[in-house]
XYZ file of N, CA, C and O in Angstrom:
572
model
N 157.303 156.421 126.073
C 158.451 157.229 125.839
C 158.646 158.174 127.002
O 159.799 158.438 127.419
N 157.614 158.561 127.549
C 157.692 159.502 128.766
C 158.360 158.847 129.973
O 159.272 159.491 130.561
N 157.878 157.673 130.319
C 158.371 157.024 131.520
C 159.885 156.623 131.246
O 160.729 156.560 132.272
N 160.324 156.357 130.089
C 161.578 155.916 129.785
C 162.581 157.035 129.909
O 163.694 156.888 129.996
N 162.155 158.263 129.749
C 162.931 159.399 129.771
C 162.838 160.198 131.018
O 163.332 161.361 131.129
N 162.249 159.823 132.184
C 162.125 160.418 133.316
C 163.484 161.033 133.958
O 163.550 162.072 134.343
N 164.468 160.155 133.904
C 165.738 160.539 134.537
C 166.318 161.621 133.652
O 166.820 162.664 134.256
N 166.289 161.537 132.359
C 166.840 162.576 131.501
C 165.963 163.954 131.802
O 166.583 165.022 131.896
N 164.814 163.834 131.939
C 163.943 165.013 132.176
C 164.292 165.590 133.519
O 164.359 166.864 133.755
N 164.459 164.675 134.521
C 164.865 165.198 135.802
C 166.206 165.987 135.850
O 166.286 167.067 136.437
N 167.087 165.479 135.063
C 168.414 166.123 135.013
C 168.365 167.359 134.304
O 168.885 168.434 134.788
N 167.555 167.477 133.167
C 167.350 168.685 132.521
C 166.746 169.755 133.329
O 167.094 171.045 133.365
N 165.662 169.335 134.177
C 165.042 170.338 135.072
C 165.940 170.702 136.192
O 165.947 171.807 136.632
N 166.881 169.766 136.711
C 167.706 170.147 137.707
C 168.781 171.198 137.401
O 169.239 171.986 138.189
N 169.221 171.114 136.043
C 170.133 172.141 135.664
C 169.451 173.395 135.120
O 170.183 174.285 134.546
N 168.223 173.425 135.180
C 167.536 174.736 134.929
C 166.952 174.891 133.709
O 166.428 175.911 133.238
N 166.518 173.697 132.981
C 165.880 173.767 131.782
C 164.300 174.155 132.038
O 163.741 173.735 132.895
N 163.840 175.075 131.157
C 162.570 175.509 131.310
C 161.483 174.487 130.846
O 161.875 173.700 129.921
N 160.359 174.459 131.369
C 159.306 173.445 130.963
C 159.044 173.680 129.442
O 158.868 172.656 128.835
N 158.954 174.806 128.953
C 158.798 175.029 127.615
C 159.938 174.375 126.619
O 159.624 173.848 125.603
N 161.161 174.369 127.123
C 162.301 173.757 126.430
C 162.099 172.266 126.382
O 162.402 171.672 125.355
N 161.791 171.684 127.608
C 161.597 170.204 127.582
C 160.418 169.843 126.716
O 160.528 168.877 125.995
N 159.428 170.709 126.721
C 158.226 170.310 125.852
C 158.599 170.485 124.349
O 158.304 169.549 123.566
N 159.514 171.430 124.034
C 159.912 171.536 122.665
C 160.813 170.313 122.289
O 160.520 169.793 121.108
N 161.613 169.829 123.165
C 162.377 168.609 122.830
C 161.431 167.295 122.458
O 161.764 166.635 121.623
N 160.469 167.241 123.347
C 159.501 166.131 123.165
C 158.804 166.228 121.902
O 158.630 165.284 121.083
N 158.332 167.406 121.586
C 157.613 167.691 120.294
C 158.385 167.551 119.110
O 158.086 166.811 118.127
N 159.684 167.944 119.160
C 160.597 167.776 118.051
C 160.924 166.300 117.894
O 160.979 165.835 116.753
N 161.156 165.507 118.950
C 161.349 164.204 118.792
C 160.198 163.320 118.186
O 160.347 162.490 117.358
N 158.918 163.719 118.632
C 157.781 163.164 118.089
C 157.601 163.484 116.638
O 157.176 162.650 115.736
N 158.018 164.724 116.226
C 158.062 165.203 114.810
C 158.972 164.333 114.045
O 158.556 163.785 112.945
N 160.142 164.119 114.554
C 161.136 163.277 113.791
C 160.637 161.791 113.635
O 160.751 161.280 112.635
N 160.125 161.232 114.740
C 159.567 159.943 114.682
C 158.371 159.853 113.638
O 158.346 158.925 112.837
N 157.564 160.886 113.664
C 156.441 160.999 112.671
C 156.960 161.055 111.269
O 156.399 160.403 110.332
N 158.049 161.777 111.003
C 158.600 161.882 109.667
C 159.074 160.568 109.171
O 158.855 160.082 108.160
N 159.879 159.973 110.154
C 160.453 158.651 109.703
C 159.360 157.533 109.534
O 159.411 156.895 108.528
N 158.524 157.454 110.491
C 157.347 156.456 110.394
C 156.458 156.719 109.163
O 156.062 155.789 108.440
N 156.195 157.858 108.952
C 155.194 158.224 107.848
C 155.945 158.029 106.538
O 155.393 157.562 105.510
N 157.274 158.406 106.383
C 157.953 158.111 105.148
C 158.001 156.552 104.927
O 157.943 156.124 103.703
N 158.510 155.862 105.962
C 158.538 154.413 105.772
C 157.222 153.712 105.381
O 157.108 152.905 104.492
N 156.118 154.298 106.109
C 154.757 153.790 105.742
C 154.391 154.104 104.374
O 153.780 153.313 103.557
N 154.722 155.352 103.909
C 154.389 155.764 102.524
C 155.044 154.883 101.537
O 154.455 154.469 100.635
N 156.488 154.659 101.674
C 157.178 153.798 100.706
C 156.655 152.412 100.666
O 156.355 151.865 99.675
N 156.499 151.759 101.808
C 156.001 150.359 101.903
C 154.577 150.297 101.465
O 154.258 149.363 100.732
N 153.761 151.267 101.778
C 152.434 151.224 101.339
C 152.301 151.345 99.759
O 151.623 150.526 99.155
N 153.022 152.205 99.203
C 153.053 152.368 97.784
C 153.626 151.177 96.990
O 153.036 150.701 96.027
N 154.696 150.544 97.625
C 155.241 149.332 97.114
C 154.260 148.191 97.026
O 153.941 147.505 96.065
N 153.586 148.021 98.266
C 152.675 146.920 98.306
C 151.380 147.276 97.391
O 150.818 146.313 96.690
N 150.942 148.426 97.496
C 149.786 148.802 96.675
C 149.967 148.581 95.210
O 149.083 148.021 94.374
N 151.075 149.030 94.603
C 151.351 148.854 93.248
C 151.759 147.433 92.819
O 151.469 147.143 91.625
N 152.235 146.682 93.742
C 152.637 145.245 93.456
C 151.715 144.302 94.243
O 152.066 143.213 94.443
N 150.397 144.683 94.433
C 149.557 143.839 95.210
C 149.240 142.451 94.479
O 149.190 141.335 95.215
N 149.226 142.470 93.280
C 148.982 141.194 92.529
C 150.199 140.232 92.665
O 149.992 139.001 92.853
N 151.470 140.823 92.693
C 152.642 139.925 92.899
C 152.578 139.508 94.341
O 152.967 138.302 94.556
N 152.130 140.277 95.289
C 151.967 139.914 96.669
C 151.016 138.757 96.854
O 151.284 137.707 97.490
N 149.811 138.814 96.224
C 148.849 137.713 96.282
C 149.441 136.376 95.568
O 149.266 135.321 96.093
N 150.149 136.648 94.476
C 150.774 135.450 93.806
C 151.766 134.840 94.713
O 151.893 133.524 94.903
N 152.495 135.612 95.440
C 153.548 135.088 96.384
C 152.873 134.339 97.598
O 153.310 133.172 97.846
N 151.861 134.945 98.172
C 151.186 134.272 99.287
C 150.407 133.007 98.668
O 150.519 131.964 99.442
N 149.900 133.097 97.535
C 149.365 131.804 97.000
C 150.348 130.781 96.856
O 150.029 129.625 97.128
N 151.509 131.079 96.251
C 152.502 130.086 96.043
C 153.053 129.524 97.381
O 153.255 128.236 97.528
N 153.236 130.256 98.432
C 153.688 129.875 99.721
C 152.648 128.827 100.329
O 152.984 127.840 100.879
N 151.421 129.400 100.301
C 150.198 128.578 100.783
C 150.247 127.209 100.081
O 150.054 126.158 100.792
N 150.337 127.161 98.890
C 150.160 125.889 98.093
C 151.521 125.015 98.386
O 151.300 123.821 98.443
N 152.597 125.547 98.557
C 153.742 124.875 98.835
C 153.580 124.137 100.282
O 153.828 123.011 100.401
N 153.131 124.910 101.254
C 152.942 124.299 102.587
C 151.906 123.299 102.501
O 152.094 122.255 103.214
N 150.797 123.494 101.737
C 149.787 122.475 101.666
C 150.334 121.201 100.999
O 149.873 120.047 101.298
N 151.172 121.394 99.966
C 151.768 120.137 99.286
C 152.613 119.457 100.290
O 152.666 118.142 100.245
N 153.435 120.136 101.129
C 154.202 119.408 102.159
C 153.370 118.763 103.160
O 153.622 117.609 103.460
N 152.291 119.310 103.548
C 151.347 118.654 104.410
C 150.687 117.478 103.825
O 150.585 116.477 104.483
N 150.428 117.468 102.495
C 149.898 116.322 101.867
C 150.875 115.247 101.849
O 150.666 114.095 102.062
N 152.218 115.589 101.524
C 153.250 114.602 101.556
C 153.458 114.023 102.890
O 153.721 112.728 103.056
N 153.204 114.770 103.966
C 153.499 114.239 105.447
C 152.333 113.265 105.722
O 152.527 112.308 106.369
N 151.155 113.431 105.155
C 149.985 112.712 105.460
C 149.944 111.441 104.652
O 149.082 110.500 104.931
N 150.691 111.308 103.567
C 150.650 110.092 102.791
C 150.756 108.862 103.520
O 150.046 107.865 103.369
N 151.752 108.659 104.493
C 151.885 107.369 105.169
C 150.682 107.103 106.035
O 150.488 105.968 106.473
N 149.751 108.010 106.216
C 148.666 107.798 107.108
C 147.392 107.505 106.450
O 146.273 107.517 106.937
N 147.491 107.377 105.086
C 146.291 107.182 104.219
C 145.566 105.942 104.502
O 144.453 105.892 104.427
N 146.231 104.892 105.083
C 145.536 103.654 105.466
C 144.608 103.907 106.708
O 143.570 103.256 106.854
N 144.976 104.900 107.557
C 144.253 105.161 108.697
C 143.016 106.116 108.420
O 142.013 106.102 108.960
N 143.346 107.223 107.637
C 142.426 108.318 107.549
C 141.879 108.433 106.178
O 141.135 109.233 105.814
N 142.268 107.400 105.227
C 141.691 107.508 103.790
C 142.604 108.414 102.959
O 143.696 108.842 103.356
N 142.143 108.449 101.674
C 142.927 109.207 100.661
C 142.992 110.765 101.141
O 142.072 111.437 101.592
N 144.214 111.265 101.018
C 144.545 112.638 101.408
C 144.615 113.568 100.156
O 145.454 113.318 99.265
N 143.530 114.377 99.985
C 143.622 115.385 98.836
C 143.301 116.825 99.418
O 142.251 117.034 99.999
N 144.278 117.670 99.442
C 144.182 119.002 99.976
C 143.933 119.906 98.804
O 144.770 119.960 97.799
N 142.917 120.658 98.949
C 142.615 121.666 97.822
C 143.693 122.700 97.712
O 144.317 123.143 98.808
N 143.960 123.190 96.558
C 144.977 124.227 96.304
C 144.328 125.659 96.568
O 143.134 125.802 96.315
N 145.183 126.518 97.050
C 144.725 127.828 97.338
C 144.782 128.663 95.937
O 145.759 128.593 95.322
N 143.697 129.416 95.665
C 143.789 130.246 94.398
C 142.937 131.438 94.617
O 141.654 131.418 94.713
N 143.623 132.500 94.781
C 143.085 133.867 94.877
C 142.449 134.295 93.582
O 143.121 134.136 92.464
N 141.389 134.834 93.519
C 140.597 135.382 92.374
C 140.649 134.281 91.275
O 140.896 134.492 90.179
N 140.046 133.174 91.699
C 139.899 132.111 90.752
C 138.866 132.518 89.695
O 137.696 133.051 90.023
N 138.971 132.183 88.528
C 138.007 132.560 87.412
C 136.739 131.803 87.641
O 135.655 132.266 87.167
N 136.730 130.746 88.347
C 135.466 130.060 88.630
C 134.561 130.767 89.629
O 133.297 130.635 89.650
N 135.218 131.665 90.406
C 134.392 132.351 91.485
C 134.214 133.823 91.128
O 133.227 134.410 91.312
N 135.381 134.517 90.727
C 135.406 135.886 90.528
C 135.489 136.190 88.974
O 135.902 135.378 88.181
N 135.019 137.471 88.633
C 135.183 137.824 87.201
C 136.501 138.532 87.034
O 136.891 138.814 85.881
N 137.277 138.819 88.133
C 138.529 139.425 88.048
C 139.671 138.314 88.131
O 139.452 137.352 88.900
N 140.654 138.559 87.460
C 141.839 137.682 87.600
C 142.972 138.382 88.393
O 143.918 137.793 88.735
N 142.836 139.668 88.592
C 143.735 140.417 89.380
C 143.099 141.619 89.921
O 142.117 142.052 89.531
N 143.732 142.225 90.956
C 143.299 143.417 91.618
C 143.587 144.560 90.933
O 144.764 144.850 90.683
N 142.585 145.408 90.520
C 142.919 146.641 89.841
C 143.441 147.650 90.892
O 142.997 147.742 92.009
N 144.541 148.370 90.506
C 145.155 149.175 91.520
C 145.071 150.723 90.930
O 145.401 150.977 89.776
N 144.628 151.569 91.757
C 144.590 152.974 91.477
C 145.074 153.830 92.566
O 144.422 153.855 93.678
N 146.195 154.374 92.510
C 146.789 155.120 93.762
C 146.450 156.608 93.522
O 146.932 157.116 92.400
N 145.766 157.197 94.306
C 145.409 158.669 94.229
C 146.315 159.447 94.984
O 146.347 159.309 96.218
N 146.992 160.429 94.412
C 147.994 161.227 95.102
C 147.428 162.055 96.234
O 148.070 162.151 97.374
N 146.310 162.567 96.127
C 145.718 163.345 97.156
C 145.427 162.593 98.383
O 145.504 163.105 99.525
N 145.015 161.220 98.220
C 144.803 160.333 99.409
C 146.137 159.979 100.085
O 146.231 159.843 101.377
N 147.162 159.800 99.169
C 148.466 159.441 99.770
C 148.987 160.593 100.610
O 149.431 160.372 101.713
N 148.823 161.817 100.074
C 149.323 163.013 100.863
C 148.537 163.174 102.154
O 149.051 163.522 103.122
N 147.279 163.000 102.082
C 146.290 163.125 103.173
C 146.730 162.179 104.298
O 146.820 162.497 105.438
N 147.013 160.881 103.863
C 147.454 159.852 104.864
C 148.692 160.168 105.540
O 148.953 160.037 106.657
N 149.591 160.681 104.695
C 150.893 161.009 105.141
C 150.826 162.029 106.215
O 151.393 162.146 107.338
N 150.116 163.232 105.903
C 149.891 164.287 106.754
C 149.234 163.814 108.054
O 149.647 164.357 109.208
N 148.284 162.986 108.007
C 147.531 162.509 109.204
C 148.401 161.773 110.135
O 148.441 161.977 111.290
N 149.288 160.872 109.536
C 150.196 160.067 110.355
C 151.278 160.955 111.010
O 151.632 160.838 112.202
N 151.789 162.022 110.308
C 152.650 162.982 110.830
C 152.077 163.805 111.941
O 152.718 164.026 113.114
N 150.829 164.252 111.723
C 150.164 165.033 112.721
C 149.781 164.249 113.976
O 149.843 164.747 115.094
N 149.475 162.999 113.823
C 149.080 162.214 114.922
C 150.380 161.886 115.892
O 150.210 161.893 117.036
N 151.464 161.556 115.241
C 152.792 161.517 116.009
C 153.137 162.671 116.665
O 153.446 162.668 117.911
N 152.921 163.820 116.001
C 153.334 165.082 116.650
C 152.442 165.513 117.691
O 152.776 165.934 118.872
N 151.068 165.366 117.544
C 150.146 165.545 118.676
C 150.336 164.664 119.919
O 150.079 165.036 121.009
N 150.593 163.372 119.687
C 150.847 162.472 120.740
C 152.061 162.842 121.536
O 152.071 162.893 122.794
N 153.053 163.450 120.823
C 154.224 163.975 121.455
C 153.934 165.144 122.290
O 154.509 165.452 123.424
N 153.043 166.021 121.708
C 152.641 167.274 122.346
C 151.930 166.985 123.671
O 152.213 167.643 124.798
N 150.957 166.106 123.639
C 150.189 165.726 124.890
C 151.209 165.074 125.999
O 151.017 165.325 127.145
N 152.020 164.272 125.414
C 153.068 163.650 126.428
C 153.978 164.781 127.013
O 154.270 164.683 128.214
N 154.227 165.730 126.177
C 155.190 166.775 126.700
C 154.477 167.656 127.759
O 155.114 168.158 128.758
N 153.143 167.868 127.619
C 152.503 168.633 128.683
C 152.544 167.819 130.060
O 152.733 168.508 131.089
N 152.486 166.550 130.010
C 152.496 165.788 131.176
C 154.000 165.822 131.808
O 154.135 165.949 133.019
N 154.954 165.801 130.952
C 156.346 165.882 131.316
C 156.667 167.165 131.999
O 157.453 167.232 132.892
N 156.162 168.224 131.500
C 156.544 169.639 131.976
C 156.011 169.728 133.401
O 156.526 170.601 134.118
N 155.171 168.965 133.873
C 154.547 168.998 135.243
C 155.436 168.289 136.212
O 155.116 168.462 137.416
N 156.352 167.493 135.842
C 157.042 166.580 136.694
C 158.095 167.440 137.439
O 158.731 168.215 136.864
N 158.305 167.035 138.698
C 159.344 167.900 139.599
C 160.569 167.058 139.582
O 160.489 165.799 139.729
N 161.680 167.731 139.446
C 162.990 166.956 139.405
C 163.295 166.215 140.720
O 163.825 165.163 140.717
N 162.786 166.700 141.851
C 163.018 166.078 143.013
C 162.368 164.605 143.182
O 162.884 163.738 143.789
N 161.302 164.539 142.488
C 160.431 163.218 142.442
C 161.261 162.298 141.643
O 161.152 161.069 141.871
N 161.825 162.705 140.522
C 162.467 161.817 139.647
C 163.841 161.332 140.080
O 164.260 160.196 140.019
N 164.586 162.228 140.631
C 166.096 162.063 140.993
C 166.214 161.315 142.336
O 167.379 161.061 142.671
N 165.108 161.016 143.028
C 165.335 160.334 144.333
C 165.816 158.917 144.120
O 165.519 158.165 143.422
């Protein structure tokens, strides 16, 4: 993000923007990116976590569909390679596991902690990038 914005930074510095102001712009942009990214991650993560069994069923169905197509493609070659029998994919098979589905427990304090960590990491990354940007001279950028 820093290198993509060098020209904008040079123009801001050339018209007299203070290094603190430029730093503030970068930190604010990082905070906005953090809010959007953390919110999207929160929503998608909760959707996947609460519907993880449906996700496994979907992946199992797609995998078995692809395997059955592969089996159909290989049928003409049975005289060369022998009988074609492809095993089916079965997550959490009762033959192997004592579970038939994944138990889900979403803990609110962990969700909040992960959200805050993601937000802080985006903001801190923007802060450290802004420190680097504030040292750039406009004459070096605008040449």
